[in-house]
CSV table of C-alpha atoms and ligand atoms in Angstrom, one decimal:
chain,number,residue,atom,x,y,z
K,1,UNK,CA,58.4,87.8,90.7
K,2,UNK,CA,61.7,89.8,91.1
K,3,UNK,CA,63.3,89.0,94.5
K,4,UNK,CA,63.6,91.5,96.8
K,5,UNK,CA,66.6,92.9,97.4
K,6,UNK,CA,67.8,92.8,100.7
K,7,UNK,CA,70.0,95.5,103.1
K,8,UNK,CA,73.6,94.1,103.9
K,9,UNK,CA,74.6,97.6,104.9
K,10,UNK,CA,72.3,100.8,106.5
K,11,UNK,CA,73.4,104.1,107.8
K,12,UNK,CA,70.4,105.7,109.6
K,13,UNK,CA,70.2,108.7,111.6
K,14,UNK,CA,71.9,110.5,109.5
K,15,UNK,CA,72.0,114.9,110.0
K,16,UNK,CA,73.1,116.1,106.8
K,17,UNK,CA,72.7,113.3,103.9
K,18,UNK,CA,74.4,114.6,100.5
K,19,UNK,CA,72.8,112.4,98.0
K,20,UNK,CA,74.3,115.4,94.9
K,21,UNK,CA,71.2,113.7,92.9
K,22,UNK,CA,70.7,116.5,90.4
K,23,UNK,CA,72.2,117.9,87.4
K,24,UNK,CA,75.3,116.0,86.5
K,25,UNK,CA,77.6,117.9,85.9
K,26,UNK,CA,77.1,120.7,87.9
K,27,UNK,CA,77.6,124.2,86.5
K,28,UNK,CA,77.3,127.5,87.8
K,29,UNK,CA,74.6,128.1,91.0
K,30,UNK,CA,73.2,124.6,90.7
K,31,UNK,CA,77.2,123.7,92.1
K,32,UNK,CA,75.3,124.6,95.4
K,33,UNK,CA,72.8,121.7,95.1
K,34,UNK,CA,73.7,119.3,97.2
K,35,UNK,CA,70.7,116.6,96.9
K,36,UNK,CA,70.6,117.1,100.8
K,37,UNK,CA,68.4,115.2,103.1
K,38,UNK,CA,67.9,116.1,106.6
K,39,UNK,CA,67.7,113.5,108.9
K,40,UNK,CA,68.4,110.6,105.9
K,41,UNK,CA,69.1,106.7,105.8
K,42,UNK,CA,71.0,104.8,103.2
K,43,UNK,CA,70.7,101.3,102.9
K,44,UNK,CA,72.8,99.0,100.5
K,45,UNK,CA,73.1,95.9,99.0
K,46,UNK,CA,76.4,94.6,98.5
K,47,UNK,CA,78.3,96.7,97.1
K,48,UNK,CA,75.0,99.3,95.6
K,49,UNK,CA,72.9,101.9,96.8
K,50,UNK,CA,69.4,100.2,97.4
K,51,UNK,CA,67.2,102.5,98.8
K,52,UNK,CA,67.9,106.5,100.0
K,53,UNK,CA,65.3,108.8,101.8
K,54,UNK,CA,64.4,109.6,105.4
K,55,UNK,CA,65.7,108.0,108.5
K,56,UNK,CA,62.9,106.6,109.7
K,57,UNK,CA,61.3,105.7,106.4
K,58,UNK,CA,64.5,103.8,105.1
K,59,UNK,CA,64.3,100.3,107.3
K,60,UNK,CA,60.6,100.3,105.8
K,61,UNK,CA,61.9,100.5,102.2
K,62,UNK,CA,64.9,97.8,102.5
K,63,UNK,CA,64.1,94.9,104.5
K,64,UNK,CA,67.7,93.8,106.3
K,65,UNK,CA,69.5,90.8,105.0
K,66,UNK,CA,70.7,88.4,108.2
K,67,UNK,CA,73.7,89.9,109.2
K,68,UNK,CA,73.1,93.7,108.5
K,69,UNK,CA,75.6,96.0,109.6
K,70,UNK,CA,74.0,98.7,111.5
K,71,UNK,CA,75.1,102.5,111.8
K,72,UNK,CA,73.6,104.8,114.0
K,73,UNK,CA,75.4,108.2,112.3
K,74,UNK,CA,73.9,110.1,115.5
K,75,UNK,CA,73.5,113.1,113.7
K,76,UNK,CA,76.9,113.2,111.8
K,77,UNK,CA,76.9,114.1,108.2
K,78,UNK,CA,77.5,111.7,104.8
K,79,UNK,CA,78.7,112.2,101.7
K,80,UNK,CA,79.3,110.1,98.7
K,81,UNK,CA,83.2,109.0,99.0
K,82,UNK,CA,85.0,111.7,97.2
K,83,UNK,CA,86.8,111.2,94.1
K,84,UNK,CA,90.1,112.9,93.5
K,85,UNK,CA,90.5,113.1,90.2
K,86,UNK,CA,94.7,113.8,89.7
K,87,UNK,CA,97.2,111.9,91.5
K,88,UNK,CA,100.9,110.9,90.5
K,89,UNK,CA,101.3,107.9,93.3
K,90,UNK,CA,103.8,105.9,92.3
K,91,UNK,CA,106.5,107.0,93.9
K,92,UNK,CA,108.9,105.5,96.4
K,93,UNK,CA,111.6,108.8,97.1
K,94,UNK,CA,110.4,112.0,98.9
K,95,UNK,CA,111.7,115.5,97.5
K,96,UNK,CA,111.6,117.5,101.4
K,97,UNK,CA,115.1,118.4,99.7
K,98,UNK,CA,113.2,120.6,97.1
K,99,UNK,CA,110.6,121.5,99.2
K,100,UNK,CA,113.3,123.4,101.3
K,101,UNK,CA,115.2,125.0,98.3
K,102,UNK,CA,111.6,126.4,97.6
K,103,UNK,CA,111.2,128.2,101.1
K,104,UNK,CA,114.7,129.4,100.0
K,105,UNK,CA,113.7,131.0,97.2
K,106,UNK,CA,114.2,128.8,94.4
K,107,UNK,CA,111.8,128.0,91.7
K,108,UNK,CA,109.9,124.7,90.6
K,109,UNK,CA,111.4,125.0,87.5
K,110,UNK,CA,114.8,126.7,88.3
K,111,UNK,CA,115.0,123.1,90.2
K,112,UNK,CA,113.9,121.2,87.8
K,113,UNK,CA,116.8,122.5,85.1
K,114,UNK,CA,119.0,121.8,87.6
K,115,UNK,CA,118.2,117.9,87.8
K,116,UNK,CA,116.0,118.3,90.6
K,117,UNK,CA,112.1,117.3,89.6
K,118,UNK,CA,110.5,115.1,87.6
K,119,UNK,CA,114.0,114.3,86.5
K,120,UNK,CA,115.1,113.1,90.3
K,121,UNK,CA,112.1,111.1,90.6
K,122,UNK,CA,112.6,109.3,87.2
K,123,UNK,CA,116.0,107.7,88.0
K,124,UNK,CA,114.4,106.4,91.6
K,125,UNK,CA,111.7,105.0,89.2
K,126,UNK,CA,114.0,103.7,86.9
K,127,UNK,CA,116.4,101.8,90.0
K,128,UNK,CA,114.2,101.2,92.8
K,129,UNK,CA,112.5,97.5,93.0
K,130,UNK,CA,108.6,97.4,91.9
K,131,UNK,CA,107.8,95.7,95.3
K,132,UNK,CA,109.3,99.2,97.2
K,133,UNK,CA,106.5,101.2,94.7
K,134,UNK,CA,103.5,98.6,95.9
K,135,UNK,CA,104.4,99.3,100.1
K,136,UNK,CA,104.8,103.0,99.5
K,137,UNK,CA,102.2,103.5,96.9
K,138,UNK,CA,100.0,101.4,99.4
K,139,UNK,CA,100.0,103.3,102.0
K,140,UNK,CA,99.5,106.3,100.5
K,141,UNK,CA,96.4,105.0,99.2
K,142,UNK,CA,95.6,104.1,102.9
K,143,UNK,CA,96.1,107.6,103.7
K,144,UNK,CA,93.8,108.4,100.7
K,145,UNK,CA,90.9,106.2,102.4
K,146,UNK,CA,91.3,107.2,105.6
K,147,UNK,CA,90.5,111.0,104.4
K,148,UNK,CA,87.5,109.7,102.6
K,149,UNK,CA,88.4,109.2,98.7
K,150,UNK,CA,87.3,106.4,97.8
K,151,UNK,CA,88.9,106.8,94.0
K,152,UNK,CA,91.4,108.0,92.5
K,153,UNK,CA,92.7,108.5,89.0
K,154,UNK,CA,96.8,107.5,88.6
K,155,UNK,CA,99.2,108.3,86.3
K,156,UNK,CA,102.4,107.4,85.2
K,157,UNK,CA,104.9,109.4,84.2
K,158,UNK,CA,108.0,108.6,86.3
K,159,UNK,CA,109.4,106.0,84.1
K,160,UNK,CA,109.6,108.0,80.6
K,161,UNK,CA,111.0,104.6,79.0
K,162,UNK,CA,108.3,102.0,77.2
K,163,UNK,CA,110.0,99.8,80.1
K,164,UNK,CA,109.4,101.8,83.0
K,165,UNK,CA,106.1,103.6,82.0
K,166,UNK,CA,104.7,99.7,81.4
K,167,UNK,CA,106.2,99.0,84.9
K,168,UNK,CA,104.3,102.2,86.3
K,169,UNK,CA,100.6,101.2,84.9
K,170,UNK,CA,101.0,97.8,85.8
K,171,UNK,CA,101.9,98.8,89.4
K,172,UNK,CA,98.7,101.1,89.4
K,173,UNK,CA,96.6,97.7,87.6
K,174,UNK,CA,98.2,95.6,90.4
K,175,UNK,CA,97.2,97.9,93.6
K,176,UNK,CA,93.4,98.4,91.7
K,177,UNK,CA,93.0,95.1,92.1
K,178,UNK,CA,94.8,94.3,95.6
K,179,UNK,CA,93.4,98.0,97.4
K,180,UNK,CA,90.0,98.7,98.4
K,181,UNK,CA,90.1,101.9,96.4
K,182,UNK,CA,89.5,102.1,93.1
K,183,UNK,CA,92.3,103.8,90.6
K,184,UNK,CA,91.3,104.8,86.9
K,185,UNK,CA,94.8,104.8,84.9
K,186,UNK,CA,96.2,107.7,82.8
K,187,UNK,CA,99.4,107.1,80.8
K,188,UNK,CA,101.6,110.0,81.2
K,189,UNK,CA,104.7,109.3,79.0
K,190,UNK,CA,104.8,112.8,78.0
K,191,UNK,CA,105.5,114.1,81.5
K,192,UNK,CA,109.3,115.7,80.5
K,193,UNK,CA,111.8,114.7,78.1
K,194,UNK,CA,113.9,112.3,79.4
K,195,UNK,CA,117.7,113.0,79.9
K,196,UNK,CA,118.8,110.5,77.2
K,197,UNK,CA,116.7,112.6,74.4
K,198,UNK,CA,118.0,116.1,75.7
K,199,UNK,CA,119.2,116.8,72.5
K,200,UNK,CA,116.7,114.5,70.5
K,201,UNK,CA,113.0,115.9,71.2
K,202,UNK,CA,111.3,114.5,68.2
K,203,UNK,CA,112.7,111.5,69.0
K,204,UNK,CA,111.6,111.3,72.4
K,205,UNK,CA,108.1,112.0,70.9
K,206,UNK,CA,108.4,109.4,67.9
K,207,UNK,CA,109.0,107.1,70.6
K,208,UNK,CA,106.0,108.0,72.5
K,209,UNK,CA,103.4,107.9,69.7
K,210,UNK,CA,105.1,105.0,67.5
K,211,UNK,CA,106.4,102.5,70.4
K,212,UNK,CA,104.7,103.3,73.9
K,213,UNK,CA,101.2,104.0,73.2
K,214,UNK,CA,100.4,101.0,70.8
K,215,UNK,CA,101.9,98.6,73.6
K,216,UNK,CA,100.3,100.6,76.7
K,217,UNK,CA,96.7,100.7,74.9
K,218,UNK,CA,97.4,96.6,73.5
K,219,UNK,CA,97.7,95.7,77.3
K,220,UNK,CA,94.6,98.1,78.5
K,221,UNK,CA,96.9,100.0,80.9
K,222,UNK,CA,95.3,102.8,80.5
K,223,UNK,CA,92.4,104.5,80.1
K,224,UNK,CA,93.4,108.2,79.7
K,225,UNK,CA,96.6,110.3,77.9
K,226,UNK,CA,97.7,113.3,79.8
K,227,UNK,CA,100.9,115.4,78.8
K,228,UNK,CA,102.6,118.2,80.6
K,229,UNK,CA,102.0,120.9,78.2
K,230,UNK,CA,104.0,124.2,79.3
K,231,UNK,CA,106.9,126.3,78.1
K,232,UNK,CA,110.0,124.5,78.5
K,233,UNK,CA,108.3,121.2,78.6
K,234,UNK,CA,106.1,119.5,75.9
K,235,UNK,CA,105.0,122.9,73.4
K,236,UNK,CA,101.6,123.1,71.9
K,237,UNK,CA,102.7,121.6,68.6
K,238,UNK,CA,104.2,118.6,70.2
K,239,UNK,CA,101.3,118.7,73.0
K,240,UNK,CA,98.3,118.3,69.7
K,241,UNK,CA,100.8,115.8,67.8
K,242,UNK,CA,101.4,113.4,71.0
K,243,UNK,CA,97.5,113.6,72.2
K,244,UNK,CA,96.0,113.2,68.6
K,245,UNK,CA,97.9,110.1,68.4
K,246,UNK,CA,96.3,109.1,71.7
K,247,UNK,CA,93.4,109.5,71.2
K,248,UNK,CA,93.6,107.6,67.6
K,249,UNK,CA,94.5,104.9,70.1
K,250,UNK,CA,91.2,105.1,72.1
K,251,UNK,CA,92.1,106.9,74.9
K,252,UNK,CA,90.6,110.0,76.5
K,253,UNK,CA,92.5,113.3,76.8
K,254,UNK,CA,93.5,115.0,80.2
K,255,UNK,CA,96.5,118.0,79.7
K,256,UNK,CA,98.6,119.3,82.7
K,257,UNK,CA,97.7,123.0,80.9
K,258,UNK,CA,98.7,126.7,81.8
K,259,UNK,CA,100.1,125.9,85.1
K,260,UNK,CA,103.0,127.9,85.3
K,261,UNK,CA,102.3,130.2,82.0
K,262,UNK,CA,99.4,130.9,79.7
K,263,UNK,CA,100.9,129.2,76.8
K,264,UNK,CA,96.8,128.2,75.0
K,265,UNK,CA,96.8,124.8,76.9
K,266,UNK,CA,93.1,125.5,77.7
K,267,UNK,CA,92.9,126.4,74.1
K,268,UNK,CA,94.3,122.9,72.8
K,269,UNK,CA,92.7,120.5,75.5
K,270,UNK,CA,89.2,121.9,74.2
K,271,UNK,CA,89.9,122.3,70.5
K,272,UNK,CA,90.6,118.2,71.0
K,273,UNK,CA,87.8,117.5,73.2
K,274,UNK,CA,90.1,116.5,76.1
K,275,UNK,CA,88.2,114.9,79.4
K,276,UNK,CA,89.9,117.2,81.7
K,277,UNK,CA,92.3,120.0,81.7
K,278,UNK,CA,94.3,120.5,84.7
K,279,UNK,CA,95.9,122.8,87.1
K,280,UNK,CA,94.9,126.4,84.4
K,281,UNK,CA,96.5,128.8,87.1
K,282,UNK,CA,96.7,131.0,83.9
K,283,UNK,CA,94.0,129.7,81.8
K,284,UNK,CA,93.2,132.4,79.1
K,285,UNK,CA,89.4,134.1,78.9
K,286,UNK,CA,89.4,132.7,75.7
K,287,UNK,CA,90.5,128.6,77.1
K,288,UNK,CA,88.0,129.4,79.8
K,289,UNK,CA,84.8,130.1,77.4
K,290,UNK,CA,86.6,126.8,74.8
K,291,UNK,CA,86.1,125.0,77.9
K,292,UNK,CA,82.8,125.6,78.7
K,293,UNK,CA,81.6,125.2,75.4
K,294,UNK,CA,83.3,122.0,74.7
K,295,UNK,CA,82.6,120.5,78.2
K,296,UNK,CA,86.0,119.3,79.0
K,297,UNK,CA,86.6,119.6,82.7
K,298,UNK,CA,88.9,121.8,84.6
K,299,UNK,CA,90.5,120.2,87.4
K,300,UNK,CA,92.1,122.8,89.4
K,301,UNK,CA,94.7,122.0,92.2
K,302,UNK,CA,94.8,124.6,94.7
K,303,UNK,CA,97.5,122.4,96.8
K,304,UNK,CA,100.2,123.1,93.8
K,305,UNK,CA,99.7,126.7,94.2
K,306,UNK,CA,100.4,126.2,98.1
K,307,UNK,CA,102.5,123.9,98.0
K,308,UNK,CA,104.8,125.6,95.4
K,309,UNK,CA,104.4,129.1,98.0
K,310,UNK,CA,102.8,130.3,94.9
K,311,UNK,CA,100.5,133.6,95.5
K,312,UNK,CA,98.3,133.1,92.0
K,313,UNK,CA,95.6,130.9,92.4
K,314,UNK,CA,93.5,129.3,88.9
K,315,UNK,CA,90.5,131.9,87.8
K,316,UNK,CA,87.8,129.5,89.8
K,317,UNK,CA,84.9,131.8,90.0
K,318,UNK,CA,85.2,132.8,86.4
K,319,UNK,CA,85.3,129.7,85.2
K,320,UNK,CA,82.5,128.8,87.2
K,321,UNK,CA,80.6,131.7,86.3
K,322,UNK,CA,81.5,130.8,82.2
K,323,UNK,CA,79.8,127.4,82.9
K,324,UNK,CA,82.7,125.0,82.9
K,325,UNK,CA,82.7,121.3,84.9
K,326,UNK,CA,85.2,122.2,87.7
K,327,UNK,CA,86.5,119.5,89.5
K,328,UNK,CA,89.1,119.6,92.5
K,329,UNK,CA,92.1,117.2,93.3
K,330,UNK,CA,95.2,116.8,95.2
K,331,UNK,CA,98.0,116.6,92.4
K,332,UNK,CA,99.2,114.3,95.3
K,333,UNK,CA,102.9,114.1,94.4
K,334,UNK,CA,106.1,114.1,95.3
K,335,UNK,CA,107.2,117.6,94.1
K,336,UNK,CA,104.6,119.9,93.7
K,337,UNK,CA,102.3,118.7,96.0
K,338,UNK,CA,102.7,115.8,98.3
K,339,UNK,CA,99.3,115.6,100.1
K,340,UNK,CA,96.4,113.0,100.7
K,341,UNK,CA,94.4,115.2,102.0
K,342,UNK,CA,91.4,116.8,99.8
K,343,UNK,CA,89.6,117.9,103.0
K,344,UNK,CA,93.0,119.8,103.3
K,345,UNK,CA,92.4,120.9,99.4
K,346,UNK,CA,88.5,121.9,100.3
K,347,UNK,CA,89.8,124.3,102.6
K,348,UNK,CA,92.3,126.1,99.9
K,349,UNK,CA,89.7,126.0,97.7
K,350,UNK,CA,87.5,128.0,99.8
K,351,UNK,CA,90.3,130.6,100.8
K,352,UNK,CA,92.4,130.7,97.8
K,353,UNK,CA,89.8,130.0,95.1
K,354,UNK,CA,86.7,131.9,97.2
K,355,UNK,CA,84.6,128.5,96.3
K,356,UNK,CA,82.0,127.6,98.8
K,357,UNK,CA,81.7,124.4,101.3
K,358,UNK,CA,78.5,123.0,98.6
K,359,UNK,CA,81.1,123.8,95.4
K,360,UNK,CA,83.8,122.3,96.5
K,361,UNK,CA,81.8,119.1,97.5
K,362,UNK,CA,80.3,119.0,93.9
K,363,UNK,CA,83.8,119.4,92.9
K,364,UNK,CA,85.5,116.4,94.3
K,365,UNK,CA,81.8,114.2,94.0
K,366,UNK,CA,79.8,114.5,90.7
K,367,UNK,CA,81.8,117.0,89.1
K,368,UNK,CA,85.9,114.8,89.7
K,369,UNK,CA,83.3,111.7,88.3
K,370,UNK,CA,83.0,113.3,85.0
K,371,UNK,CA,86.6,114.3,84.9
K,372,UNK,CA,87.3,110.6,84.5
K,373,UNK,CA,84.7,109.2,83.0
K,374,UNK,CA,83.0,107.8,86.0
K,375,UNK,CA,79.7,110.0,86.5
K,376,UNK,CA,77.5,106.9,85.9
K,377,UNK,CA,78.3,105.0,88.9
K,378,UNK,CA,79.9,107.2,92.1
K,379,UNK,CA,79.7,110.6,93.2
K,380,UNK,CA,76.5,110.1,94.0
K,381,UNK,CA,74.4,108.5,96.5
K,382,UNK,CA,71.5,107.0,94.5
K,383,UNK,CA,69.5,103.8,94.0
K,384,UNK,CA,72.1,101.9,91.7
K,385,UNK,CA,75.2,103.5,91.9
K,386,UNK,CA,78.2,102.2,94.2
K,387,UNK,CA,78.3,101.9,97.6
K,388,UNK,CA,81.4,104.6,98.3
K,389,UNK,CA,79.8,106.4,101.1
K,390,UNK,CA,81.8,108.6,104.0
K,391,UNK,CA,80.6,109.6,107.2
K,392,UNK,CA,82.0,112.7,108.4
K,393,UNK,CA,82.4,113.9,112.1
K,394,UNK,CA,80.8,117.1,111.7
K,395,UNK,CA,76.8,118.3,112.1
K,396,UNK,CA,77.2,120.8,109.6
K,397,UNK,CA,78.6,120.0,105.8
K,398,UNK,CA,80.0,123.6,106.0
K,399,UNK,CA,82.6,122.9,108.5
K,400,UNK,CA,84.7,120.8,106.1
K,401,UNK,CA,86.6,123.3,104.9
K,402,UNK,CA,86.0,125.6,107.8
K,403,UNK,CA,87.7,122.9,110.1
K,404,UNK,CA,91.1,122.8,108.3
K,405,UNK,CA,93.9,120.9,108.4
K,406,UNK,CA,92.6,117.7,110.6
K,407,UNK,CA,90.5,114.7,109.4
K,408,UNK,CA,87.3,114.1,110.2
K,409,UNK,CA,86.4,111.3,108.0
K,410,UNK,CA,84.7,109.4,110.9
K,411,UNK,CA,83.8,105.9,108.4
K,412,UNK,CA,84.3,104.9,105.2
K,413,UNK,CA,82.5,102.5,103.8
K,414,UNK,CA,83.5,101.3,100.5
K,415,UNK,CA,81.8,98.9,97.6
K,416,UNK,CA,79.5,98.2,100.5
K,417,UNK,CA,82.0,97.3,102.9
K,418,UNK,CA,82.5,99.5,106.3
K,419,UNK,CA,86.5,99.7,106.5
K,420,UNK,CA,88.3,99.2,109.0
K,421,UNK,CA,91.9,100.2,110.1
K,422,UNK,CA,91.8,103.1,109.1
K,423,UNK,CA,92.6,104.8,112.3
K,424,UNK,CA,89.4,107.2,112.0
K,425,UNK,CA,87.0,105.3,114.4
K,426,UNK,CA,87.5,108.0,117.6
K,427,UNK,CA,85.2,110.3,118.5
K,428,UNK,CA,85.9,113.9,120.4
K,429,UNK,CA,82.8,114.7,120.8
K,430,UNK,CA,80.2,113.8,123.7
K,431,UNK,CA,77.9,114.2,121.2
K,432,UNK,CA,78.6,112.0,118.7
K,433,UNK,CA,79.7,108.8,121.1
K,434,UNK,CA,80.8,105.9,119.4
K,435,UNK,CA,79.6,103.6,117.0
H,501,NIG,O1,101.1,118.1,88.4
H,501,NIG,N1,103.2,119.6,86.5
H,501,NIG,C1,103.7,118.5,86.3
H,501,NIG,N2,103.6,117.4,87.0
H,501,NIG,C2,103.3,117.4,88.4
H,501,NIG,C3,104.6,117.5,89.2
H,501,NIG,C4,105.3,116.3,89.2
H,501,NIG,C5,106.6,116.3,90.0
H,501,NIG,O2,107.2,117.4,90.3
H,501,NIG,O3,107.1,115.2,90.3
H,501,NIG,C6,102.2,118.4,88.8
H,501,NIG,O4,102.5,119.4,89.4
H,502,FE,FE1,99.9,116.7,88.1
């Protein structure tokens, strides 16, 4: 006889329970479905999902191991941990410097082709000691948790030498393995051509396809390519030549597309059957229906256009509307968007991008799963899939991005394991009492 599973974790009481069981990935209205269960349990064992329905019904269902960790959610709601789907981490120096010529009227790239950017964080990349990346880069991810993602994906991209792009995966391999949250790893040589090859593009590219991407995918660092595919950056003719090579190497595609201009990166990331394409401010009606047709994800980040005091936000509700996956992510980094927070992003995504409380949560749960890869195993709270679970300080799912700018990620339990430390565990409200 199979033995019985037992409950090492169980949240009962629970208001709101999003489970997002349904459609994966969620297009169009069924991006309202939220799976919800009023008045829900969850139980786990270790670090799964063993048995999800009503509160009172749960205990019933998963007999409690010795040692079960109880949680009276007193009405609060859950959600799977949300997945944020875009991140540059690795970084040690801040850019406030930019930030400020911004407010002063300066552009990202007027910046940029003065040094500034990409360019600036490179050479700290290049001279600052690895252990400085695994403190900062650590508590970032802390910060991360504590706002209730519970993975991330992580590029490189700051090193733009086979040396220091190595250095930059195997940072993001070490904290994977040392951090409670998970990171998925995207190689992201092809962020800007490096200072030395000014003057030598191809070169820069040879070097890319011919010595970088055999010794990144012979070590596993990565799982995904991503390129930053915009005028004055990487063109679409280098963009297809650098991500077909790529992908000849096993990896999947993500682009950094139409951010800045329509230049057909939409276009190219679906013509290739990229994973993702990301950011698609000005993402053509022609990219938008390739997209939907071909499946690959948009992840749009709402934060860039804020944090850039940009006033054009990405086409959501059309794409939406065409049927395309979209996803929603920070872009936490130190330039164009140095944030943690995707509650903070849920919020611009409702006023900027006119998505609703239920879309955005499918966008940063089921639909930021697919957009790496991952829709087998989180973004959902169902029998089987990881234990990432949050438990939010709110009756009423709809008053995440209606309460903005503070955190009310109340607990996070992740692989099973209620973390804590995070700083979250206080409650304002009679109602709620603590835990
Ligand atoms: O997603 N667009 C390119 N890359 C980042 C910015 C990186 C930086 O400025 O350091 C982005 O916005
Ligand atoms: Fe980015």
């Amino acid at each position: 006889m199979p033995v019985q599973k037992k409950a090492t974790l169980l949240i009962k009481n629970i208001g709101q329970m999003i489970t997002m069981a349904g459609p994966v990935p969620r297009l169009g209205a069924d991006m309202k479905q939220l799976g919800l269960i009023d008045n829900g349990g969850v139980a786990v064992a270790g670090d799964e999902i063993l048995a999800v329905g009503k509160s009172d019904e749960i205990e019933g269902r998963a007999p409690l191991a010795e040692g079960c960790v109880v949680i009276d959610a007193k009405g609060m709601v859950v959600t799977p941990g949300f997945i944020d789907p875009h991140t540059h981490p690795v970084f040690s120096m801040t850019r406030e410097n930019e930030f400020e010529m911004r407010i002063l009227g300066k552009s990202y790239m007027e910046i940029a082709s003065a040094g500034g950017g990409i360019r600036a964080s490179v050479s700290d990349l290049r001279n600052s000691p690895t252990e400085l990346f695994i403190q900062r880069t650590s508590r970032r991810l802390d910060r991360l948790l504590a706002y209730g993602v519970t993975t991330i994906e992580a590029k490189s991209g700051y090193g733009l030498s086979t040396e220091s792009e190595i250095r930059q995966l195997e940072i993001i391999q070490n904290l994977n393995e040392t951090h409670p949250i998970d990171l998925v790893a995207t190689f992201l040589g092809a962020h800007e051509v490096p200072d030395e090859y000014r003057d030598r593009r191809k070169e820069y590219a040879d070097l890319v396809i011919n010595e970088m991407l055999p010794k990144v995918t012979g070590a596993k660092l990565a799982e995904f390519s991503d390129i930053f595919c915009e005028e004055g950056v990487f063109d679409i003719e280098e963009s297809r030549r650098i991500q077909q090579a790529a992908k000849n190497y096993g990896l999947g595609l993500k682009f950094h597309a139409d951010e800045l201009k329509s230049t057909g990166g939409a276009e190219l990331a679906a013509s290739m059957d990229a994973v993702s394409a990301d950011h698609l401010v000005y993402a053509s009606e022609t990219g938008i229906k390739a997209m939907a047709e071909s499946g690959t994800v948009a992840v749009l980040l709402p934060g860039t256009t804020f944090s850039l005091a940009g006033s054009t936000y990405a086409p959501a509700r059309r794409m939406i509307e065409a049927g395309v996956t979209v996803a929603l992510s920070t872009d936490c980094n130190p330039g164009s968007s140095h944030t943690e927070s995707l509650p903070m992003i849920i919020s611009l995504a409702a006023l900027q991008l006119r998505m609703t409380a239920a879309e955005a949560i499918s966008a940063v749960t089921v639909n930021a799963a697919c957009a790496i890869n991952r829709q087998d195993r989180i973004g959902r709270l169902e029998v089987g899939c990881q234990a990432d679970i949050v438990v939010w300080e709110m009756n009423d799912y709809r008053e995440l991005p209606y309460h903005y700018g503070v955190n009310l990620a109340r607990m996070v339990v992740k692989k099973g394991k209620l973390l804590t430390g995070l700083g979250n565990d206080t409650s304002g409200r009679k109602t709620m009492g603590p835990v």
